[in-house]
Amino acid sequence: MEALIYAYAVPEAIAQALKLAPLRRKAQINGATYYLLSSQDLQAYGIDRAIENGAVRMGLDEARQMFNHK
Amino acid sequence: MPIVYDTAQVVYSALSVSLSMDVLGGSMTQRRSMGGTFDPDRALFPLQLRPKLWVSDPDGIIPEGDQTNALVECKWYIGTDDTGTRIYGTEDDYDLGAYGEITIYANVLPTSPLDLFFTCSYIDPRNQANVIVKTWRVTLTSSQSAEIALSVTLDTADKDAFSPFKTTSSKRTITAQLHNGGDDVDDSDAYYSWYVLDKELKRYRDIDPETDLWYISGIGTKALTIDRAYVGSERLMCVGGILYSEDPTVPAPPPAPATTLSNGKKYTPPYGNYTARKMFKTFRFYGQYGEDVKLTKGKIIKADTSVVKAEAKVTNTRGNVANPSKYFDIRHFTTHKYAGAAQVTVGYGNEVTVNANECSRNPQDPTVFGCEIRRLSEFRGITINGAYLLDSNGKKICAQVPDE
């Protein structure tokens, strides 16, 4: 019905660069630590740039599952 | 000797104390989509507010700078002042950290902005007595995305011409789809209503299965099935709607009741506070065709000619129409060439056989065979005094009549 809203699982380095690591959920994916960021979080960094550097785009339901949203 | 005293008062210059709030992990505003999703969803991407106290001492006793670590009596309230609801950090939507830090997981409805009030104290370390109270207030808001641009498409042309000559089934299912911008509206979110143009009132009304004999099924769904063998000419309309509320706690309104029109038919408003519509016409269409009559027997009447047979011929763009009486009312007649000659009906149907003795033997005034070919209408119910004739199974008896 409307354009989907996405979340992004980003490598730890991106979360640290944005100083968001203390504020965002994290999960271990394939042995690496990923943080869950919103598209708003990535505005300063650039979504395309984040994806080039290992960020993975996902839907909100998938994000909730993967990052064990309460 | 008496001892006298005098006290030198210690007076400090007033401190300059400012309280600010670092906003981390988001902003004070959110967006809420039409489907109710928040962007960002604070349950996933919480917002953190972190107080920051800046102290400047004109006397230079206290080093100028961040004194956040000296904050005491940090309290958060939902509301505009300290009479609001105290936040303790045990709530699902809030976590409290050190020195007044608060993490907010709450999403804010566009109709219900969230006021937060913070109060804290700073004890002047120079005298350990002067308590400076600072407060800070914010309103978290949410804006509604007005992403409503509805349209309806139908899997039929705006003008659906039905050829009676078609050998395939006359039944047709017209499927509608509601769109919002470039996206399909999910069937669970969409409401579909079908209407027919009332020829008497010249307005759209509910389909009446009792009298709209072309209707088979589909009222209230996205797919309407009709039998075009029962359609002369009808204008139909599909209205697609969605029900959207800015406040999900408000229950959906019930569907509006049907109103009765002046001719006894009904009109039920479409459900949904946002709607779009699409109309189309479906009609019986013979296209181009040609008529002729041929004498297949007895074209030359001799003494021993017993019968004359006349056959109606209809051709269309595909060639000869087999069994034309299936599509046309065909009346055979005889007449003469002179002006004003009467027509004598001799039969109906694809062909007629006439006794040769009934034909003229006068070569100057031969019998002329002709046929009147009229298109047959769609199937119509037969009524007597407004009531439909029914067969033994209770089904309406229908027939085709010649089109005038």
CSV table of C-alpha atoms in Angstrom, one decimal:
chain,number,residue,atom,x,y,z
A,1,MET,CA,0.0,0.0,0.0
A,2,GLU,CA,2.9,2.4,0.5
A,3,ALA,CA,6.5,2.6,-0.1
A,4,LEU,CA,8.3,0.2,2.2
A,5,ILE,CA,10.3,1.5,5.2
A,6,TYR,CA,13.6,-0.2,5.5
A,7,ALA,CA,16.1,-0.9,8.2
A,8,TYR,CA,19.8,-1.6,7.7
A,9,ALA,CA,22.1,-4.0,9.4
A,10,VAL,CA,25.5,-2.2,9.3
A,11,PRO,CA,29.0,-3.4,10.2
A,12,GLU,CA,30.3,-2.2,13.5
A,13,ALA,CA,32.7,0.3,11.9
A,14,ILE,CA,29.8,2.3,10.4
A,15,ALA,CA,27.9,2.3,13.6
A,16,GLN,CA,31.0,3.5,15.5
A,17,ALA,CA,31.7,6.2,12.9
A,18,LEU,CA,28.2,7.5,13.4
A,19,LYS,CA,28.5,7.2,17.2
A,20,LEU,CA,25.4,5.2,17.2
A,21,ALA,CA,26.8,1.9,18.5
A,22,PRO,CA,25.7,2.6,22.2
A,23,LEU,CA,22.2,3.5,21.0
A,24,ARG,CA,21.4,0.7,18.6
A,25,ARG,CA,20.7,-3.0,18.8
A,26,LYS,CA,23.3,-5.3,17.7
A,27,ALA,CA,23.5,-8.9,16.6
A,28,GLN,CA,26.0,-11.4,15.5
A,29,ILE,CA,25.6,-12.3,11.8
A,30,ASN,CA,28.0,-14.8,10.3
A,31,GLY,CA,30.5,-14.2,13.1
A,32,ALA,CA,30.5,-10.4,12.7
A,33,THR,CA,28.8,-7.8,14.8
A,34,TYR,CA,26.1,-5.8,13.0
A,35,TYR,CA,24.1,-2.9,14.3
A,36,LEU,CA,20.6,-2.0,13.3
A,37,LEU,CA,20.2,1.5,11.9
A,38,SER,CA,17.4,3.3,10.3
A,39,SER,CA,17.5,5.2,7.0
A,40,GLN,CA,17.5,8.4,9.0
A,41,ASP,CA,20.5,7.2,10.9
A,42,LEU,CA,22.4,6.7,7.7
A,43,GLN,CA,21.5,10.0,6.1
A,44,ALA,CA,24.8,11.6,7.2
A,45,TYR,CA,26.8,8.6,6.0
A,46,GLY,CA,24.9,7.8,2.9
A,47,ILE,CA,22.8,4.7,2.3
A,48,ASP,CA,24.5,3.8,-0.9
A,49,ARG,CA,27.9,4.2,0.7
A,50,ALA,CA,26.8,2.1,3.6
A,51,ILE,CA,25.6,-0.7,1.3
A,52,GLU,CA,28.9,-0.5,-0.5
A,53,ASN,CA,30.6,-1.0,2.8
A,54,GLY,CA,28.7,-4.0,3.9
A,55,ALA,CA,25.3,-2.7,5.1
A,56,VAL,CA,22.3,-4.9,4.3
A,57,ARG,CA,18.9,-3.5,3.7
A,58,MET,CA,15.9,-5.3,5.2
A,59,GLY,CA,12.3,-4.9,6.0
A,60,LEU,CA,11.2,-3.9,9.5
A,61,ASP,CA,9.7,-7.4,10.3
A,62,GLU,CA,12.9,-9.1,9.3
A,63,ALA,CA,14.9,-6.5,11.4
A,64,ARG,CA,12.7,-7.3,14.4
A,65,GLN,CA,13.4,-11.0,14.1
A,66,MET,CA,17.1,-10.7,13.5
A,67,PHE,CA,17.8,-8.2,16.2
A,68,ASN,CA,15.4,-9.8,18.7
A,69,HIS,CA,13.2,-6.7,19.1
A,70,LYS,CA,11.4,-6.9,22.5
B,1,MET,CA,38.8,43.0,77.7
B,2,PRO,CA,35.8,42.1,75.6
B,3,ILE,CA,36.3,40.1,72.4
B,4,VAL,CA,34.4,41.5,69.5
B,5,TYR,CA,33.8,40.0,66.2
B,6,ASP,CA,33.0,40.9,62.7
B,7,THR,CA,32.4,38.4,59.9
B,8,ALA,CA,33.7,38.8,56.5
B,9,GLN,CA,31.0,37.6,54.2
B,10,VAL,CA,32.0,35.3,51.4
B,11,VAL,CA,30.1,36.3,48.3
B,12,TYR,CA,30.5,34.6,45.1
B,13,SER,CA,29.5,35.9,41.8
B,14,ALA,CA,26.5,34.2,40.3
B,15,LEU,CA,27.3,31.2,38.2
B,16,SER,CA,26.2,31.1,34.6
B,17,VAL,CA,24.5,27.7,34.3
B,18,SER,CA,22.9,26.5,31.1
B,19,LEU,CA,21.2,23.2,30.5
B,20,SER,CA,21.0,21.8,27.0
B,21,MET,CA,20.0,18.4,25.7
B,22,ASP,CA,21.9,16.3,23.3
B,23,VAL,CA,19.6,14.5,21.0
B,24,LEU,CA,21.1,11.2,19.9
B,25,GLY,CA,19.8,8.5,17.6
B,26,GLY,CA,17.0,10.4,16.0
B,27,SER,CA,15.1,13.6,16.0
B,28,MET,CA,12.1,15.0,17.8
B,29,THR,CA,9.8,14.3,14.8
B,30,GLN,CA,8.7,11.1,13.2
B,31,ARG,CA,6.7,10.3,10.1
B,32,ARG,CA,3.8,7.9,10.1
B,33,SER,CA,2.9,6.2,6.9
B,34,MET,CA,-0.7,5.7,5.7
B,35,GLY,CA,-0.4,2.0,6.7
B,36,GLY,CA,0.5,3.0,10.3
B,37,THR,CA,4.3,2.4,10.2
B,38,PHE,CA,6.5,4.9,11.9
B,39,ASP,CA,9.6,6.2,10.4
B,40,PRO,CA,11.8,5.8,12.3
B,41,ASP,CA,10.1,3.2,14.5
B,42,ARG,CA,11.4,4.1,17.9
B,43,ALA,CA,10.8,0.7,19.2
B,44,LEU,CA,13.6,-0.4,16.9
B,45,PHE,CA,15.5,2.9,16.7
B,46,PRO,CA,15.2,4.6,20.1
B,47,LEU,CA,15.8,8.2,20.7
B,48,GLN,CA,18.1,9.3,23.4
B,49,LEU,CA,18.1,12.6,25.2
B,50,ARG,CA,21.2,13.4,27.2
B,51,PRO,CA,21.3,16.4,29.4
B,52,LYS,CA,24.4,18.6,29.3
B,53,LEU,CA,25.1,21.2,32.0
B,54,TRP,CA,27.5,23.9,31.2
B,55,VAL,CA,28.8,26.1,34.1
B,56,SER,CA,30.7,29.3,33.8
B,57,ASP,CA,32.1,30.8,37.0
B,58,PRO,CA,33.0,34.5,36.7
B,59,ASP,CA,35.2,34.1,39.8
B,60,GLY,CA,37.1,31.3,38.1
B,61,ILE,CA,36.8,29.0,41.1
B,62,ILE,CA,34.9,26.4,39.2
B,63,PRO,CA,36.6,25.5,35.9
B,64,GLU,CA,34.4,26.4,33.1
B,65,GLY,CA,32.8,23.6,31.2
B,66,ASP,CA,30.7,20.5,31.3
B,67,GLN,CA,29.5,19.8,34.8
B,68,THR,CA,26.9,17.2,33.8
B,69,ASN,CA,28.4,14.8,36.2
B,70,ALA,CA,27.4,17.0,39.1
B,71,LEU,CA,23.7,16.9,38.3
B,72,VAL,CA,21.4,15.6,41.0
B,73,GLU,CA,17.7,15.2,41.4
B,74,CYS,CA,17.2,14.4,37.7
B,75,LYS,CA,13.6,13.7,37.0
B,76,TRP,CA,11.6,13.2,33.8
B,77,TYR,CA,7.9,13.8,33.5
B,78,ILE,CA,5.3,13.2,30.7
B,79,GLY,CA,3.7,16.5,30.5
B,80,THR,CA,4.7,20.2,30.5
B,81,ASP,CA,5.8,20.5,34.1
B,82,ASP,CA,6.5,18.5,37.2
B,83,THR,CA,2.8,17.9,37.8
B,84,GLY,CA,2.9,15.5,34.9
B,85,THR,CA,3.3,11.7,35.1
B,86,ARG,CA,6.7,10.9,36.5
B,87,ILE,CA,8.9,8.5,34.4
B,88,TYR,CA,10.8,6.0,36.5
B,89,GLY,CA,12.4,4.0,33.7
B,90,THR,CA,10.5,0.9,34.5
B,91,GLU,CA,8.0,1.6,31.7
B,92,ASP,CA,8.2,-0.2,28.4
B,93,ASP,CA,8.7,3.0,26.5
B,94,TYR,CA,11.5,4.6,28.6
B,95,ASP,CA,14.9,3.7,30.0
B,96,LEU,CA,16.7,6.1,32.4
B,97,GLY,CA,20.4,6.3,32.5
B,98,ALA,CA,22.9,8.3,34.6
B,99,TYR,CA,22.7,12.1,35.0
B,100,GLY,CA,19.2,12.4,33.5
B,101,GLU,CA,19.8,10.4,30.3
B,102,ILE,CA,16.6,9.0,28.9
B,103,THR,CA,16.1,6.5,26.1
B,104,ILE,CA,12.7,6.8,24.4
B,105,TYR,CA,11.1,3.9,22.7
B,106,ALA,CA,7.7,5.5,22.3
B,107,ASN,CA,6.2,6.2,18.9
B,108,VAL,CA,4.1,9.4,18.7
B,109,LEU,CA,0.8,9.6,16.9
B,110,PRO,CA,0.3,12.6,14.7
B,111,THR,CA,-2.8,13.5,16.7
B,112,SER,CA,-1.1,13.1,20.1
B,113,PRO,CA,2.2,14.9,20.4
B,114,LEU,CA,4.2,13.9,23.5
B,115,ASP,CA,5.4,16.5,26.0
B,116,LEU,CA,8.4,15.7,28.1
B,117,PHE,CA,9.6,17.8,31.0
B,118,PHE,CA,13.0,17.4,32.7
B,119,THR,CA,14.1,18.9,35.9
B,120,CYS,CA,17.5,18.7,37.6
B,121,SER,CA,19.5,20.4,40.3
B,122,TYR,CA,23.1,21.6,40.5
B,123,ILE,CA,24.6,22.4,43.9
B,124,ASP,CA,27.0,25.2,43.8
B,125,PRO,CA,30.2,23.5,45.0
B,126,ARG,CA,31.6,26.8,46.2
B,127,ASN,CA,29.2,27.0,49.1
B,128,GLN,CA,27.5,23.6,49.0
B,129,ALA,CA,24.3,25.4,49.7
B,130,ASN,CA,23.1,27.2,46.7
B,131,VAL,CA,20.9,24.8,44.7
B,132,ILE,CA,20.3,25.8,41.1
B,133,VAL,CA,17.3,24.1,39.5
B,134,LYS,CA,17.2,23.8,35.8
B,135,THR,CA,14.4,22.5,33.6
B,136,TRP,CA,14.0,21.6,30.0
B,137,ARG,CA,11.0,20.8,27.9
B,138,VAL,CA,10.3,19.3,24.6
B,139,THR,CA,7.4,18.1,22.5
B,140,LEU,CA,7.9,15.0,20.3
B,141,THR,CA,5.7,15.1,17.3
B,142,SER,CA,4.8,13.0,14.3
B,143,SER,CA,3.6,14.0,10.9
B,144,GLN,CA,1.3,12.0,8.7
B,145,SER,CA,2.4,11.0,5.3
B,146,ALA,CA,-0.4,12.0,2.9
B,147,GLU,CA,0.4,9.2,0.5
B,148,ILE,CA,-3.1,8.8,-0.8
B,149,ALA,CA,-3.5,8.8,-4.6
B,150,LEU,CA,-6.0,6.2,-5.3
B,151,SER,CA,-7.1,4.9,-8.7
B,152,VAL,CA,-9.0,1.9,-9.9
B,153,THR,CA,-8.2,-0.2,-13.0
B,154,LEU,CA,-10.4,-2.8,-14.6
B,155,ASP,CA,-9.3,-5.7,-16.8
B,156,THR,CA,-11.8,-4.6,-19.4
B,157,ALA,CA,-11.9,-1.9,-22.0
B,158,ASP,CA,-13.9,1.3,-21.3
B,159,LYS,CA,-16.3,0.0,-23.9
B,160,ASP,CA,-16.8,-3.7,-23.8
B,161,ALA,CA,-18.6,-4.7,-27.0
B,162,PHE,CA,-20.1,-8.1,-26.9
B,163,SER,CA,-20.7,-9.8,-30.2
B,164,PRO,CA,-23.6,-12.2,-30.2
B,165,PHE,CA,-21.8,-14.2,-32.9
B,166,LYS,CA,-19.1,-15.2,-30.4
B,167,THR,CA,-19.1,-18.9,-29.9
B,168,THR,CA,-17.3,-18.7,-26.5
B,169,SER,CA,-19.2,-18.2,-23.3
B,170,SER,CA,-21.0,-15.0,-22.8
B,171,LYS,CA,-20.1,-14.9,-19.2
B,172,ARG,CA,-17.4,-12.5,-18.2
B,173,THR,CA,-15.6,-11.7,-15.0
B,174,ILE,CA,-14.4,-8.1,-14.7
B,175,THR,CA,-11.7,-7.8,-12.1
B,176,ALA,CA,-10.9,-4.5,-10.4
B,177,GLN,CA,-7.7,-3.4,-8.7
B,178,LEU,CA,-7.3,-0.5,-6.4
B,179,HIS,CA,-4.0,1.4,-6.5
B,180,ASN,CA,-2.4,3.9,-4.3
B,181,GLY,CA,0.1,5.7,-6.5
B,182,GLY,CA,2.1,3.0,-8.2
B,183,ASP,CA,1.3,0.3,-5.7
B,184,ASP,CA,-1.5,-2.2,-5.5
B,185,VAL,CA,-3.7,-1.8,-2.5
B,186,ASP,CA,-3.8,-5.2,-0.7
B,187,ASP,CA,-7.1,-6.9,-0.9
B,188,SER,CA,-7.3,-6.9,2.9
B,189,ASP,CA,-7.2,-3.1,2.9
B,190,ALA,CA,-9.5,-2.4,-0.1
B,191,TYR,CA,-13.3,-2.3,-0.3
B,192,TYR,CA,-15.0,-2.7,-3.7
B,193,SER,CA,-18.5,-1.6,-4.6
B,194,TRP,CA,-20.2,-2.1,-8.0
B,195,TYR,CA,-22.9,0.0,-9.4
B,196,VAL,CA,-25.1,0.2,-12.5
B,197,LEU,CA,-26.4,3.3,-14.2
B,198,ASP,CA,-30.1,3.3,-13.7
B,199,LYS,CA,-31.6,4.2,-17.1
B,200,GLU,CA,-34.7,5.7,-15.5
B,201,LEU,CA,-33.1,7.9,-12.9
B,202,LYS,CA,-29.9,8.5,-14.8
B,203,ARG,CA,-27.8,7.9,-11.7
B,204,TYR,CA,-25.8,5.0,-10.5
B,205,ARG,CA,-27.4,2.5,-8.1
B,206,ASP,CA,-26.8,-0.8,-6.5
B,207,ILE,CA,-27.0,-3.9,-8.8
B,208,ASP,CA,-30.3,-5.6,-8.2
B,209,PRO,CA,-29.9,-9.4,-8.8
B,210,GLU,CA,-33.7,-9.6,-9.1
B,211,THR,CA,-34.0,-7.4,-12.1
B,212,ASP,CA,-30.5,-7.0,-13.4
B,213,LEU,CA,-30.6,-10.5,-15.0
B,214,TRP,CA,-27.1,-10.1,-16.4
B,215,TYR,CA,-25.7,-10.2,-12.9
B,216,ILE,CA,-24.2,-13.6,-11.8
B,217,SER,CA,-21.9,-12.9,-8.8
B,218,GLY,CA,-19.4,-10.6,-7.2
B,219,ILE,CA,-21.2,-7.7,-5.4
B,220,GLY,CA,-18.8,-6.5,-2.7
B,221,THR,CA,-15.8,-8.2,-4.1
B,222,LYS,CA,-13.2,-7.1,-6.6
B,223,ALA,CA,-14.4,-9.4,-9.3
B,224,LEU,CA,-17.9,-9.0,-10.9
B,225,THR,CA,-19.2,-11.8,-13.1
B,226,ILE,CA,-21.9,-11.0,-15.6
B,227,ASP,CA,-23.6,-12.8,-18.5
B,228,ARG,CA,-23.5,-10.5,-21.5
B,229,ALA,CA,-26.2,-12.6,-23.2
B,230,TYR,CA,-28.5,-10.7,-20.9
B,231,VAL,CA,-26.9,-7.3,-21.6
B,232,GLY,CA,-28.4,-4.8,-24.1
B,233,SER,CA,-26.4,-1.8,-23.0
B,234,GLU,CA,-25.3,-1.2,-19.4
B,235,ARG,CA,-22.9,1.3,-17.8
B,236,LEU,CA,-21.2,-0.1,-14.8
B,237,MET,CA,-19.0,1.5,-12.2
B,238,CYS,CA,-16.6,0.1,-9.7
B,239,VAL,CA,-15.6,2.1,-6.6
B,240,GLY,CA,-12.6,1.1,-4.7
B,241,GLY,CA,-12.0,2.5,-1.2
B,242,ILE,CA,-9.7,2.3,1.8
B,243,LEU,CA,-10.4,3.0,5.4
B,244,TYR,CA,-7.7,5.2,6.9
B,245,SER,CA,-7.6,6.8,10.3
B,246,GLU,CA,-4.8,8.9,11.8
B,247,ASP,CA,-5.7,7.5,15.2
B,248,PRO,CA,-5.6,3.7,15.2
B,249,THR,CA,-7.4,3.6,18.5
B,250,VAL,CA,-10.5,5.1,17.0
B,251,PRO,CA,-12.7,2.2,15.8
B,252,ALA,CA,-13.6,2.1,12.1
B,253,PRO,CA,-17.0,3.6,11.3
B,254,PRO,CA,-19.7,1.1,10.2
B,255,PRO,CA,-20.7,1.0,6.6
B,256,ALA,CA,-23.4,3.6,5.6
B,257,PRO,CA,-26.8,2.0,5.1
B,258,ALA,CA,-28.4,1.8,1.7
B,259,THR,CA,-30.9,4.5,0.7
B,260,THR,CA,-34.0,3.8,-1.4
B,261,LEU,CA,-34.3,5.7,-4.6
B,262,SER,CA,-37.5,7.1,-6.0
B,263,ASN,CA,-38.0,4.0,-8.2
B,264,GLY,CA,-37.5,1.6,-5.4
B,265,LYS,CA,-34.0,0.7,-6.2
B,266,LYS,CA,-31.2,0.9,-3.7
B,267,TYR,CA,-28.0,2.9,-3.4
B,268,THR,CA,-25.4,1.9,-0.8
B,269,PRO,CA,-22.5,4.4,-0.5
B,270,PRO,CA,-19.1,2.9,-1.0
B,271,TYR,CA,-17.1,2.0,2.1
B,272,GLY,CA,-14.0,4.0,2.9
B,273,ASN,CA,-13.1,7.5,3.6
B,274,TYR,CA,-10.8,7.6,0.5
B,275,THR,CA,-12.2,6.2,-2.8
B,276,ALA,CA,-11.6,6.1,-6.5
B,277,ARG,CA,-13.8,5.0,-9.3
B,278,LYS,CA,-13.8,3.5,-12.8
B,279,MET,CA,-16.7,3.2,-15.2
B,280,PHE,CA,-17.2,1.1,-18.3
B,281,LYS,CA,-19.9,0.3,-20.7
B,282,THR,CA,-20.8,-3.2,-21.8
B,283,PHE,CA,-23.1,-3.6,-24.7
B,284,ARG,CA,-24.4,-5.9,-27.3
B,285,PHE,CA,-22.9,-5.2,-30.7
B,286,TYR,CA,-23.5,-6.9,-34.0
B,287,GLY,CA,-21.0,-5.0,-35.9
B,288,GLN,CA,-21.2,-4.8,-39.7
B,289,TYR,CA,-23.2,-7.4,-41.5
B,290,GLY,CA,-25.1,-7.8,-44.7
B,291,GLU,CA,-28.5,-9.4,-45.4
B,292,ASP,CA,-29.7,-11.2,-48.4
B,293,VAL,CA,-32.3,-13.7,-49.5
B,294,LYS,CA,-31.7,-16.5,-52.0
B,295,LEU,CA,-34.1,-18.8,-53.7
B,296,THR,CA,-32.5,-22.2,-53.3
B,297,LYS,CA,-35.3,-24.1,-55.0
B,298,GLY,CA,-37.9,-23.0,-57.6
B,299,LYS,CA,-36.0,-20.0,-58.7
B,300,ILE,CA,-37.4,-20.7,-62.1
B,301,ILE,CA,-40.9,-21.8,-61.9
B,302,LYS,CA,-41.8,-24.3,-64.5
B,303,ALA,CA,-44.9,-26.3,-64.9
B,304,ASP,CA,-43.6,-29.1,-62.8
B,305,THR,CA,-42.2,-26.9,-60.0
B,306,SER,CA,-43.8,-27.9,-56.8
B,307,VAL,CA,-42.1,-25.7,-54.2
B,308,VAL,CA,-40.1,-22.6,-53.9
B,309,LYS,CA,-37.6,-22.4,-51.1
B,310,ALA,CA,-36.2,-19.1,-49.9
B,311,GLU,CA,-33.2,-18.9,-47.6
B,312,ALA,CA,-32.1,-15.9,-45.6
B,313,LYS,CA,-28.4,-15.2,-45.8
B,314,VAL,CA,-26.4,-13.0,-43.4
B,315,THR,CA,-22.8,-12.3,-43.8
B,316,ASN,CA,-20.4,-10.5,-41.5
B,317,THR,CA,-16.7,-9.7,-41.5
B,318,ARG,CA,-16.0,-13.4,-40.9
B,319,GLY,CA,-18.2,-14.6,-43.7
B,320,ASN,CA,-21.5,-16.5,-43.7
B,321,VAL,CA,-23.3,-16.5,-40.5
B,322,ALA,CA,-24.5,-20.1,-39.8
B,323,ASN,CA,-28.0,-20.4,-38.5
B,324,PRO,CA,-28.8,-16.7,-38.7
B,325,SER,CA,-32.1,-17.2,-36.9
B,326,LYS,CA,-30.1,-17.7,-33.8
B,327,TYR,CA,-29.2,-14.1,-33.9
B,328,PHE,CA,-31.9,-12.5,-35.9
B,329,ASP,CA,-35.6,-12.4,-36.2
B,330,ILE,CA,-36.2,-13.4,-39.8
B,331,ARG,CA,-39.6,-12.9,-41.4
B,332,HIS,CA,-40.1,-14.2,-44.9
B,333,PHE,CA,-42.7,-12.6,-47.1
B,334,THR,CA,-43.8,-12.5,-50.7
B,335,THR,CA,-44.7,-9.4,-52.6
B,336,HIS,CA,-44.8,-8.1,-56.1
B,337,LYS,CA,-42.7,-5.6,-58.0
B,338,TYR,CA,-45.3,-2.9,-58.5
B,339,ALA,CA,-45.5,0.0,-56.2
B,340,GLY,CA,-47.7,-0.4,-53.2
B,341,ALA,CA,-47.7,-4.2,-53.4
B,342,ALA,CA,-48.6,-5.8,-50.1
B,343,GLN,CA,-46.3,-8.1,-48.3
B,344,VAL,CA,-47.7,-11.4,-47.3
B,345,THR,CA,-45.8,-13.2,-44.5
B,346,VAL,CA,-45.1,-16.7,-45.5
B,347,GLY,CA,-42.9,-17.9,-42.6
B,348,TYR,CA,-40.1,-17.3,-40.1
B,349,GLY,CA,-36.7,-18.6,-39.6
B,350,ASN,CA,-33.6,-19.4,-41.7
B,351,GLU,CA,-35.7,-20.7,-44.7
B,352,VAL,CA,-39.2,-21.0,-45.8
B,353,THR,CA,-40.9,-23.3,-48.3
B,354,VAL,CA,-43.9,-22.1,-50.3
B,355,ASN,CA,-46.1,-24.2,-52.5
B,356,ALA,CA,-45.3,-23.2,-56.1
B,357,ASN,CA,-49.1,-23.0,-56.8
B,358,GLU,CA,-49.2,-20.0,-54.4
B,359,CYS,CA,-46.7,-18.2,-56.6
B,360,SER,CA,-47.5,-16.2,-59.7
B,361,ARG,CA,-47.1,-17.9,-63.0
B,362,ASN,CA,-47.3,-14.6,-64.8
B,363,PRO,CA,-43.8,-13.8,-66.2
B,364,GLN,CA,-44.8,-10.1,-66.2
B,365,ASP,CA,-45.6,-10.1,-62.5
B,366,PRO,CA,-43.5,-12.7,-60.8
B,367,THR,CA,-43.7,-13.4,-57.1
B,368,VAL,CA,-40.9,-11.6,-55.2
B,369,PHE,CA,-39.5,-13.3,-52.1
B,370,GLY,CA,-38.1,-11.1,-49.4
B,371,CYS,CA,-37.2,-11.2,-45.8
B,372,GLU,CA,-37.1,-8.8,-43.0
B,373,ILE,CA,-34.1,-9.4,-40.8
B,374,ARG,CA,-34.0,-7.8,-37.4
B,375,ARG,CA,-31.4,-8.2,-34.7
B,376,LEU,CA,-32.5,-10.1,-31.6
B,377,SER,CA,-32.2,-8.4,-28.3
B,378,GLU,CA,-30.4,-9.7,-25.2
B,379,PHE,CA,-32.3,-12.2,-23.2
B,380,ARG,CA,-35.0,-10.5,-21.2
B,381,GLY,CA,-37.3,-11.7,-18.5
B,382,ILE,CA,-40.9,-12.0,-19.4
B,383,THR,CA,-43.2,-10.2,-17.1
B,384,ILE,CA,-46.9,-10.1,-16.8
B,385,ASN,CA,-48.3,-7.2,-14.8
B,386,GLY,CA,-44.7,-6.5,-13.6
B,387,ALA,CA,-44.2,-10.0,-12.2
B,388,TYR,CA,-41.7,-12.3,-13.8
B,389,LEU,CA,-42.9,-15.6,-15.4
B,390,LEU,CA,-41.1,-18.5,-13.8
B,391,ASP,CA,-40.5,-22.0,-14.9
B,392,SER,CA,-41.2,-25.1,-12.9
B,393,ASN,CA,-37.8,-24.7,-11.1
B,394,GLY,CA,-38.6,-21.1,-10.1
B,395,LYS,CA,-36.2,-19.6,-12.6
B,396,LYS,CA,-37.2,-16.6,-14.6
B,397,ILE,CA,-38.3,-17.4,-18.2
B,398,CYS,CA,-36.3,-15.2,-20.6
B,399,ALA,CA,-36.6,-14.6,-24.3
B,400,GLN,CA,-35.1,-12.5,-27.0
B,401,VAL,CA,-37.2,-10.1,-28.9
B,402,PRO,CA,-36.6,-8.3,-32.2
B,403,ASP,CA,-34.8,-5.0,-31.8
B,404,GLU,CA,-36.8,-2.1,-33.3
